[in-house]
Short mmCIF file of C-alpha atoms in Angstrom, two decimals:
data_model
loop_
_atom_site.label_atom_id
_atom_site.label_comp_id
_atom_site.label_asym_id
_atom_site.label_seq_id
_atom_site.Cartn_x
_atom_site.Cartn_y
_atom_site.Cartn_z
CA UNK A 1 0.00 0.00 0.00
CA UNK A 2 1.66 2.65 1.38
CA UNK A 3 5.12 1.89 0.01
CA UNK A 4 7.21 5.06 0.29
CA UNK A 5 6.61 5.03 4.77
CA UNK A 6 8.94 2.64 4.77
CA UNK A 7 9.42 -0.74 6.18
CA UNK A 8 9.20 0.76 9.84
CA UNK A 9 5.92 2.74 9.78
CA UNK A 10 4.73 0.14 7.23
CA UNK A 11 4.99 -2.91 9.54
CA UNK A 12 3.83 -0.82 12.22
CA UNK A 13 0.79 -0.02 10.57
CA UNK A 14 0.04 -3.57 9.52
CA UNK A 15 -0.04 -4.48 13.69
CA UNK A 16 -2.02 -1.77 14.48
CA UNK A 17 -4.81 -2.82 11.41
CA UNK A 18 -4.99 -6.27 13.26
CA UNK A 19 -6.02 -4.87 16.96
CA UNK A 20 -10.17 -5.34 16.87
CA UNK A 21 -11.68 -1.64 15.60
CA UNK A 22 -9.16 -0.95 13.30
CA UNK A 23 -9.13 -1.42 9.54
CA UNK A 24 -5.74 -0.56 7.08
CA UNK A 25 -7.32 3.13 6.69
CA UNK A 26 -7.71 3.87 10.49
CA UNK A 27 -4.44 1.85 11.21
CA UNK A 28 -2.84 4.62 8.93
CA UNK A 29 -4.41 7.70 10.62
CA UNK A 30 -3.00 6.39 14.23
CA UNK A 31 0.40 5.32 12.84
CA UNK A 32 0.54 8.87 11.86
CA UNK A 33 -1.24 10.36 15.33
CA UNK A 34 1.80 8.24 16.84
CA UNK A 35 4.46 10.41 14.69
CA UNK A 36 2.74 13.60 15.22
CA UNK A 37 2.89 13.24 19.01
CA UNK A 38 5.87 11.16 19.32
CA UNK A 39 6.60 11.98 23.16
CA UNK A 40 3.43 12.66 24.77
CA UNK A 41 1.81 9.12 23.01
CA UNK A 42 4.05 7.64 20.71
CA UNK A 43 7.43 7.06 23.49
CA UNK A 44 4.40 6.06 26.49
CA UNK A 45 2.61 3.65 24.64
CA UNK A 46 5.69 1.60 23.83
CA UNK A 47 7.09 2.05 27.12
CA UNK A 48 3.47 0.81 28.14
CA UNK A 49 3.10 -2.09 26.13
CA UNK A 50 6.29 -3.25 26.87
CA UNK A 51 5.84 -3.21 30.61
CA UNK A 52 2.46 -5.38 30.25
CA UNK A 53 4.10 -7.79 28.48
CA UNK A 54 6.67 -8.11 31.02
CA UNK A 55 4.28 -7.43 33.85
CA UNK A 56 1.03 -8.83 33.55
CA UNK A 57 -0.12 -12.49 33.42
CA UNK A 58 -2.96 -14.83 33.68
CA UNK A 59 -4.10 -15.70 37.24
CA UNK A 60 -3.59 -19.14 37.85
CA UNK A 61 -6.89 -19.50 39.48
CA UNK A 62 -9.12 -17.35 37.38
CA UNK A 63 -7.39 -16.43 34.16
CA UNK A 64 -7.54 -12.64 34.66
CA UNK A 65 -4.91 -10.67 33.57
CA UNK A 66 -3.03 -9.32 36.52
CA UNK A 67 0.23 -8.19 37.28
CA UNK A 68 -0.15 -10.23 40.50
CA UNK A 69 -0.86 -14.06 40.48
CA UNK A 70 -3.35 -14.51 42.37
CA UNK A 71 -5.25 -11.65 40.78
CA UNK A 72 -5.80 -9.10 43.30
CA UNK A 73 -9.70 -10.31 43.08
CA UNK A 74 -8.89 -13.77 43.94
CA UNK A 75 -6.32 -12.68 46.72
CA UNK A 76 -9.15 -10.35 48.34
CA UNK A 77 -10.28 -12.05 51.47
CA UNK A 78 -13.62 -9.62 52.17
CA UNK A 79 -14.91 -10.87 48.34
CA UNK A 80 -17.26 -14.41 48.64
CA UNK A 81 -15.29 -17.78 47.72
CA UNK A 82 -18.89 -19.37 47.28
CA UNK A 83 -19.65 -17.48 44.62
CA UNK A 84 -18.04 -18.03 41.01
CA UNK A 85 -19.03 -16.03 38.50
CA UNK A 86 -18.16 -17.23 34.85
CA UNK A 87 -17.52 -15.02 31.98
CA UNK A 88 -15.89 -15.11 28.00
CA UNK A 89 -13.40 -12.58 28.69
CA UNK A 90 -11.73 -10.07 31.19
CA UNK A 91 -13.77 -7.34 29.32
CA UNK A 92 -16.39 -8.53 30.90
CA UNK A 93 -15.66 -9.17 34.17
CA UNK A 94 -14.27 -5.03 34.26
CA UNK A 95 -18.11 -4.30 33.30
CA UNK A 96 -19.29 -6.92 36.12
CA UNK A 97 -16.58 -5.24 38.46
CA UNK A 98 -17.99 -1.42 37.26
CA UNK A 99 -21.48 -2.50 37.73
CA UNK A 100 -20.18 -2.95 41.39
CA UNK A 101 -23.11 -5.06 41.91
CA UNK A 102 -20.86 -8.47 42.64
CA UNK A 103 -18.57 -9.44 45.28
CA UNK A 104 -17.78 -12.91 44.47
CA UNK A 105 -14.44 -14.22 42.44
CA UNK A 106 -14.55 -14.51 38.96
CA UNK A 107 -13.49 -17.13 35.83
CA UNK A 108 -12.45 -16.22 32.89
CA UNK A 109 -12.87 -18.82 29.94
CA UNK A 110 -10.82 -17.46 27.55
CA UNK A 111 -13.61 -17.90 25.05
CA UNK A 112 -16.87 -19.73 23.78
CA UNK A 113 -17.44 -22.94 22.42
CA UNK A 114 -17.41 -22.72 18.96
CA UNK A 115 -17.81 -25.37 16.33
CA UNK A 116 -17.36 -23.07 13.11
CA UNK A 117 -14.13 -21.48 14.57
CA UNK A 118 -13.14 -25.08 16.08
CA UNK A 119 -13.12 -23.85 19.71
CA UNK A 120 -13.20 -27.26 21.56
CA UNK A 121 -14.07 -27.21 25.49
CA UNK A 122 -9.77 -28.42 25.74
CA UNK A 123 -9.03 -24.50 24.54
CA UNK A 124 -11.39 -23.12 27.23
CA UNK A 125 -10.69 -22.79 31.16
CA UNK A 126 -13.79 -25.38 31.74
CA UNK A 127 -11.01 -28.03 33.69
CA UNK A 128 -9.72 -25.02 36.00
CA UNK A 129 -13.47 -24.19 37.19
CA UNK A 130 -14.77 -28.05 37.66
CA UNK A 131 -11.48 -28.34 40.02
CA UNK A 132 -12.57 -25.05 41.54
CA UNK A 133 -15.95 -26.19 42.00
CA UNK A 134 -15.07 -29.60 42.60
CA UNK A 135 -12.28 -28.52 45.32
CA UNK A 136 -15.93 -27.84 47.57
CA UNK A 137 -16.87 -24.66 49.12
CA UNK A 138 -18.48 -23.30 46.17
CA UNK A 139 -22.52 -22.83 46.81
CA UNK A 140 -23.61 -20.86 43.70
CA UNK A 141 -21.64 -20.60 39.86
CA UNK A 142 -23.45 -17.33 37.55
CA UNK A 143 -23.05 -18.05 34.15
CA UNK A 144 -22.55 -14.52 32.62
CA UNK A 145 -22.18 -15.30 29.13
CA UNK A 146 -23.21 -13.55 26.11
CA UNK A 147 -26.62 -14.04 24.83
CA UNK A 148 -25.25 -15.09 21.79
CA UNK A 149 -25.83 -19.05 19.74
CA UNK A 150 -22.14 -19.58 21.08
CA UNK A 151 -22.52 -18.23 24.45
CA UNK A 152 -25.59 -20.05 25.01
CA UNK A 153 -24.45 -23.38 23.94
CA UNK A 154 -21.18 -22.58 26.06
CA UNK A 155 -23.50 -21.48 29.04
CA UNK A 156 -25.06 -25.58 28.34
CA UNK A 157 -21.80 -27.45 28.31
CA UNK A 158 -20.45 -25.24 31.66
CA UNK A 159 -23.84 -25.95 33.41
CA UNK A 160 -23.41 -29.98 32.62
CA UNK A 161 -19.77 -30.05 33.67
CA UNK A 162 -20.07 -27.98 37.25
CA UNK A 163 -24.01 -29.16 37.70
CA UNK A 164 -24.56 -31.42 41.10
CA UNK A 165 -25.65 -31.74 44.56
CA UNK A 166 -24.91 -28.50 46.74
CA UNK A 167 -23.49 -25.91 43.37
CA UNK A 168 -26.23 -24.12 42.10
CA UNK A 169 -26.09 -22.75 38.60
CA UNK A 170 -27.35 -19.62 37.33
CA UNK A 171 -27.41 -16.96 34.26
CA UNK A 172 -27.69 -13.40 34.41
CA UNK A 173 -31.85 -12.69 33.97
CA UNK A 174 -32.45 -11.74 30.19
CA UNK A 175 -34.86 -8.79 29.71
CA UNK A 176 -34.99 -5.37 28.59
CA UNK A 177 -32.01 -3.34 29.34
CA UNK A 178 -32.22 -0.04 31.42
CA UNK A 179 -33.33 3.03 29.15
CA UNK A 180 -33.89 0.57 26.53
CA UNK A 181 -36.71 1.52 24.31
CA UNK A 182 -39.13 -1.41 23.04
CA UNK A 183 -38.61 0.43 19.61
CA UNK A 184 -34.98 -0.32 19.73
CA UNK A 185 -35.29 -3.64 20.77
CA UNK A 186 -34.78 -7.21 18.42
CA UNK A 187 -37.74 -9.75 19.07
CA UNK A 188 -35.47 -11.71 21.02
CA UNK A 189 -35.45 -9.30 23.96
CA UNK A 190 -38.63 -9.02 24.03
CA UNK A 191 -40.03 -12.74 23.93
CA UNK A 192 -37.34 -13.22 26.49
CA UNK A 193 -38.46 -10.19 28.35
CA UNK A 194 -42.09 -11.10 28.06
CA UNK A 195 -41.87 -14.90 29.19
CA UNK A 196 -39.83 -14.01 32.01
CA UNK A 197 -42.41 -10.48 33.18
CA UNK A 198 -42.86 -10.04 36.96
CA UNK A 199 -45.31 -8.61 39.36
CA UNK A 200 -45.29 -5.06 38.68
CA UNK B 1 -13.31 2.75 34.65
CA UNK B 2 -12.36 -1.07 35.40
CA UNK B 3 -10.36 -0.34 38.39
CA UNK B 4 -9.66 -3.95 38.75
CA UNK B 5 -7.56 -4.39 35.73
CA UNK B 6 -4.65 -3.05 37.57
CA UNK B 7 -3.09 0.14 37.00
CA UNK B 8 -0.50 -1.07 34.18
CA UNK B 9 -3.25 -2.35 32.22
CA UNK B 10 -5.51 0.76 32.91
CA UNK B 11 -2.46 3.37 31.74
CA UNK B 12 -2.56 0.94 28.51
CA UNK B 13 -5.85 1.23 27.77
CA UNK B 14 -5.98 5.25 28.04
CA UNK B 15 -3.24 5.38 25.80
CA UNK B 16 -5.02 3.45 23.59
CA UNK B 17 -7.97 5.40 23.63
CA UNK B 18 -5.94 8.13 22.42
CA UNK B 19 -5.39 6.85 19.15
CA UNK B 20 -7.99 8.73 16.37
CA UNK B 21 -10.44 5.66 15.56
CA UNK B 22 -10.62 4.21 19.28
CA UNK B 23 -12.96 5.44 22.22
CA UNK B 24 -12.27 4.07 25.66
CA UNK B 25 -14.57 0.92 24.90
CA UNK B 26 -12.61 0.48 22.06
CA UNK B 27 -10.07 0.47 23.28
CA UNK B 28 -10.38 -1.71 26.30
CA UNK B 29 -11.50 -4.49 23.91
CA UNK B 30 -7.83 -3.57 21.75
CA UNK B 31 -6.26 -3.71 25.05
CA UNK B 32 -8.07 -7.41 25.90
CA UNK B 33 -6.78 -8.58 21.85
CA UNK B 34 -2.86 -7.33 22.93
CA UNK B 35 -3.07 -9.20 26.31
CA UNK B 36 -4.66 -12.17 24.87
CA UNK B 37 -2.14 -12.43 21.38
CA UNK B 38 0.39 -11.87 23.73
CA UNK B 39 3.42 -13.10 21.43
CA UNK B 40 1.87 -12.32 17.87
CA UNK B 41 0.64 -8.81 18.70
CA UNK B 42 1.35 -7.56 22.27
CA UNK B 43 5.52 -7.80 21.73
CA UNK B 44 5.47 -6.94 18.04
CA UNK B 45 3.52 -4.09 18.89
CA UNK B 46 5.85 -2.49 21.72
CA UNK B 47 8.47 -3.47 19.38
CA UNK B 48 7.12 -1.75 16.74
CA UNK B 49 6.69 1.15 18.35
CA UNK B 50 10.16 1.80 19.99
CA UNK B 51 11.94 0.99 16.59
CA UNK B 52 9.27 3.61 15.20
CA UNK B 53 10.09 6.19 18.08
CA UNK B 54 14.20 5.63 17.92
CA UNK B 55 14.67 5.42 13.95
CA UNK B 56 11.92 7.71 12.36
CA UNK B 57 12.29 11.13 11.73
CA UNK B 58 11.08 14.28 10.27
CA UNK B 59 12.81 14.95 7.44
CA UNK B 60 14.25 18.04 7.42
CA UNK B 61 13.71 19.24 3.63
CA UNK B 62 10.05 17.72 3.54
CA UNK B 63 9.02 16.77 6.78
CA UNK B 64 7.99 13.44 5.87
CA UNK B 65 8.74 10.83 8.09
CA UNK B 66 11.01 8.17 7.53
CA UNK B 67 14.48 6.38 8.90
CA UNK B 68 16.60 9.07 6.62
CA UNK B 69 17.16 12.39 6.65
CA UNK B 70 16.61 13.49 4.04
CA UNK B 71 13.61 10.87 3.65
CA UNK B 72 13.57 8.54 0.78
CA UNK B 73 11.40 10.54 -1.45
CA UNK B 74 13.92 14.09 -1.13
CA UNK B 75 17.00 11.60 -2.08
CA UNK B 76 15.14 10.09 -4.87
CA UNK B 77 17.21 11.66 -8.03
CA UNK B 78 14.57 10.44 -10.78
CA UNK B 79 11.88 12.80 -8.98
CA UNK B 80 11.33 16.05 -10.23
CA UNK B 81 12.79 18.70 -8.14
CA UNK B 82 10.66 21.32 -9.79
CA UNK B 83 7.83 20.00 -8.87
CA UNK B 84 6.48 20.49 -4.75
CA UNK B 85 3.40 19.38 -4.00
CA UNK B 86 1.90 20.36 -1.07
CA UNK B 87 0.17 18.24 1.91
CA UNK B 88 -1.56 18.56 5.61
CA UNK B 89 0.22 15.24 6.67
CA UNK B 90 2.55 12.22 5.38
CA UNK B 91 -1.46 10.47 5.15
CA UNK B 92 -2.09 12.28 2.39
CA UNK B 93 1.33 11.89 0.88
CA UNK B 94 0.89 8.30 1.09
CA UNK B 95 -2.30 8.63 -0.56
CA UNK B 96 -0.91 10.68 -3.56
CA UNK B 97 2.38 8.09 -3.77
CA UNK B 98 -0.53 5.05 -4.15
CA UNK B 99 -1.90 7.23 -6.97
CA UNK B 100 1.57 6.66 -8.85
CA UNK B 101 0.70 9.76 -10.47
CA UNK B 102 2.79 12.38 -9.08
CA UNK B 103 6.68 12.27 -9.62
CA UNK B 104 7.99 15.36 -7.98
CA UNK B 105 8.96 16.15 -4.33
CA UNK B 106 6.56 16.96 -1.39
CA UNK B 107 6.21 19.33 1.29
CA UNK B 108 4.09 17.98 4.62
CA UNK B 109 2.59 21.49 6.60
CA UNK B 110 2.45 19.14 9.57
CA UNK B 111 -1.43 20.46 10.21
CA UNK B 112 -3.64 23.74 8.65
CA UNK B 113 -4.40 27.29 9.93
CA UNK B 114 -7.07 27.08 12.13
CA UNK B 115 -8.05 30.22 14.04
CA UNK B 116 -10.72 28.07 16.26
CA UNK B 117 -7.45 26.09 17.24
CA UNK B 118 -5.22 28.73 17.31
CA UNK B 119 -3.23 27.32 14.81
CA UNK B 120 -1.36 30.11 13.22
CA UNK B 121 1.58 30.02 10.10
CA UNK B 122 4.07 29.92 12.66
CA UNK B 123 2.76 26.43 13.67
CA UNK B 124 3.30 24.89 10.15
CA UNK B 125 6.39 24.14 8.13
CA UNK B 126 5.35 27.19 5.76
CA UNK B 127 8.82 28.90 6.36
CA UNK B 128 10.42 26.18 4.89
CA UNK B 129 8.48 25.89 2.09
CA UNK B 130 9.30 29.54 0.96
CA UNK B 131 12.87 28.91 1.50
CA UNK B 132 13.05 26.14 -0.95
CA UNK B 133 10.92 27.74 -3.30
CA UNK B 134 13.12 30.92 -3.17
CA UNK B 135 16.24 28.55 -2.97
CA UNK B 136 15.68 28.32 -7.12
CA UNK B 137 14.64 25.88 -9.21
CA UNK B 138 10.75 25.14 -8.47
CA UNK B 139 8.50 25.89 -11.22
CA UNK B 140 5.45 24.70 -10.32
CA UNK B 141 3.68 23.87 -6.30
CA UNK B 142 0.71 21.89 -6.78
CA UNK B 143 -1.29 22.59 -3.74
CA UNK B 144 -3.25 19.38 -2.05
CA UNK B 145 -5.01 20.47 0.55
CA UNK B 146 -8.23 19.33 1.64
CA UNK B 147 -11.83 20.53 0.37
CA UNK B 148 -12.59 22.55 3.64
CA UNK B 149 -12.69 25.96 5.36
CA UNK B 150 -9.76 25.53 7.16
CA UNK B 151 -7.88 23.74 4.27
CA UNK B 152 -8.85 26.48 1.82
CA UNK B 153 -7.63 29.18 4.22
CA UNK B 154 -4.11 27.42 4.43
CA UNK B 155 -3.73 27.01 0.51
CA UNK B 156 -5.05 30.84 0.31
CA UNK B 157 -2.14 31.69 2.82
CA UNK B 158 0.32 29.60 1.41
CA UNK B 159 -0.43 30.64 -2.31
CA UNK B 160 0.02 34.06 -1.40
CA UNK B 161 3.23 33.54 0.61
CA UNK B 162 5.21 31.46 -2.41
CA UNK B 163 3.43 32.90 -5.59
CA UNK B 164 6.15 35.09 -7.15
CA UNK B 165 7.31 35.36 -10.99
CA UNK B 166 8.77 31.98 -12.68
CA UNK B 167 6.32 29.84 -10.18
CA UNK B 168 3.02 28.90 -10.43
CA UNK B 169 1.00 27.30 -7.93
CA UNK B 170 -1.84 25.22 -8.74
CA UNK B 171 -3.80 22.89 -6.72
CA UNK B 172 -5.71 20.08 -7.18
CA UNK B 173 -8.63 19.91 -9.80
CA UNK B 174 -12.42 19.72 -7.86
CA UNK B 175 -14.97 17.59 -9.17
CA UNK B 176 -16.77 14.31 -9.15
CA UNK B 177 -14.61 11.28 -7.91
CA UNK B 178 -14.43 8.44 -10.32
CA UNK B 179 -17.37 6.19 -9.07
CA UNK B 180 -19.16 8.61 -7.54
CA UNK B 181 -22.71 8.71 -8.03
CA UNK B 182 -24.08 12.16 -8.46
CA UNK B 183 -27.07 11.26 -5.81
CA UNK B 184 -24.60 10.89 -2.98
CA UNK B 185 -22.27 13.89 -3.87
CA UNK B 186 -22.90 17.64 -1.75
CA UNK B 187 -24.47 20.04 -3.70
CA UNK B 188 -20.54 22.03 -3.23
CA UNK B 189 -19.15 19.34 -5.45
CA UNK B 190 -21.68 19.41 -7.58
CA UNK B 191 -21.51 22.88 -8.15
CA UNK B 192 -17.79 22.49 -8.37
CA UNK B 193 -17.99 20.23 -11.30
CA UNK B 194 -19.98 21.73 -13.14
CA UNK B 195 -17.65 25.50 -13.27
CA UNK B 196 -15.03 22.93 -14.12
CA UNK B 197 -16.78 21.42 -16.68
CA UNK B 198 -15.10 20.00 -19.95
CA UNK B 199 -15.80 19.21 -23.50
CA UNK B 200 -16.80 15.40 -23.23
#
């Protein structure tokens, strides 16, 4: 493409095109955001990057990326041992952890079933969390998976593993989301909304 | 934010979000793709980036950047020296070198006038562009700027600052792009095309 930036700029545009919400074009325009404000992003980020990939690491318990292992969720004695909560990805145990609505731990799968992409329940953290369950002390496991065909079937295959006398397993309720207009919403929602309606 | 993904991995992420194209969610979920491609992204990247930040630099004739000084482009003999064209950043240089359809030299203005952003002509490399049109030798400065307010005011300025007897300064022709569809186009380019219009 752009031939005369040179092999430098040129290879790094073609890793920043492969981070998720970049394309070649935008990959461009921050390669050259990078050169145009060389100290105050373009010296930090690097000096950033390089420290989390000496830093940070996987938490041997939970899979969250940490510079501590245990995670400083898993080492925090005032958060609830009985309660697991299960998720795809760190991204969304930081929105659990925002929501500041749960004070259990936390594992992180690494990812969903997935038959098309040939994600096989060996690629996923499922062994960690039946130990974890299996080790005993764990009343209650929240599946808080996406909503998606993947995340669903995932959600199945989790619930079958970890299932049995004295672990409860849960999902997050489906419904309609806060501020969400009916308008907005797919069908989905709303069947799922409307099977599951309460007392008002 | 996600106070629990530790502070290294927060100071990555706001970097990140920094870059035009990314937002903070954005960029969380780039942050989540480095940490999880660890090897084939995450150290490539911070790589990348410090080879970027130690090797490139402005050149000092066009202010392109690049590993030499002068860049690639001012040490290329076959190019026209005559010939300057004229551009906000090296993005649009790239663009015109894809074209294949420009063989002279460039000058980058590293940014436009802007007096909402108090960007005045000591901010750009316009200086240097009138020395090496007054150094001799330049016949023609093609002026590729873009098709806005504050673009126009810059080639305006710059026009009037290099114009002098034995150069001329053009800029680029207006018009409908190839492809375009007249339905889609603003009634400006519209109107553009057809004062420029041509025996068919």
């Amino acid at each position: 493409m752009a031939a005369s930036a040179g092999p430098e700029i040129e290879r790094l545009i073609s890793l920043l095109a492969k981070l998720p919400g970049l394309g070649p074009r935008s990959a461009r325009r921050a390669a050259l955001a990078l050169l145009k404000r060389r100290e105050q992003l373009l010296v930090p980020l690097a000096a950033s990057l390089a420290e989390t990939a000496e830093k940070v690491v996987s938490c041997s318990v939970c899979g969250t990326p940490d510079t501590r292992d245990p995670c400083a969720i898993c080492s925090d004695g005032a958060r609830d041992n009985g309660l697991i909560c299960v998720v795809e990805e760190a991204g969304a145990l930081w929105a659990m952890e925002r929501s500041g609505a749960f004070r259990g731990k936390y594992h992180v799968l690494g990812g969903l079933l997935s038959a098309l992409d040939g994600v096989g329940p060996e690629h996923l953290r499922i062994t960690e969390l039946v130990g974890r369950v299996r080790g005993g002390g764990v009343r209650e496991v929240v599946l808080a998976l996406p909503a998606t065909v993947d995340g669903q079937t995932t959600a199945h295959y989790v619930a079958e593993r970890i299932g049995g006398p004295g672990v409860e397993v849960t999902s997050l309720a489906r419904g309609v989301p806060v501020g969400g207009d009916l308008d907005w919403l797919d069908d989905g929602t709303i069947v799922q909304a409307l099977k599951a309606r309460r007392p008002a």
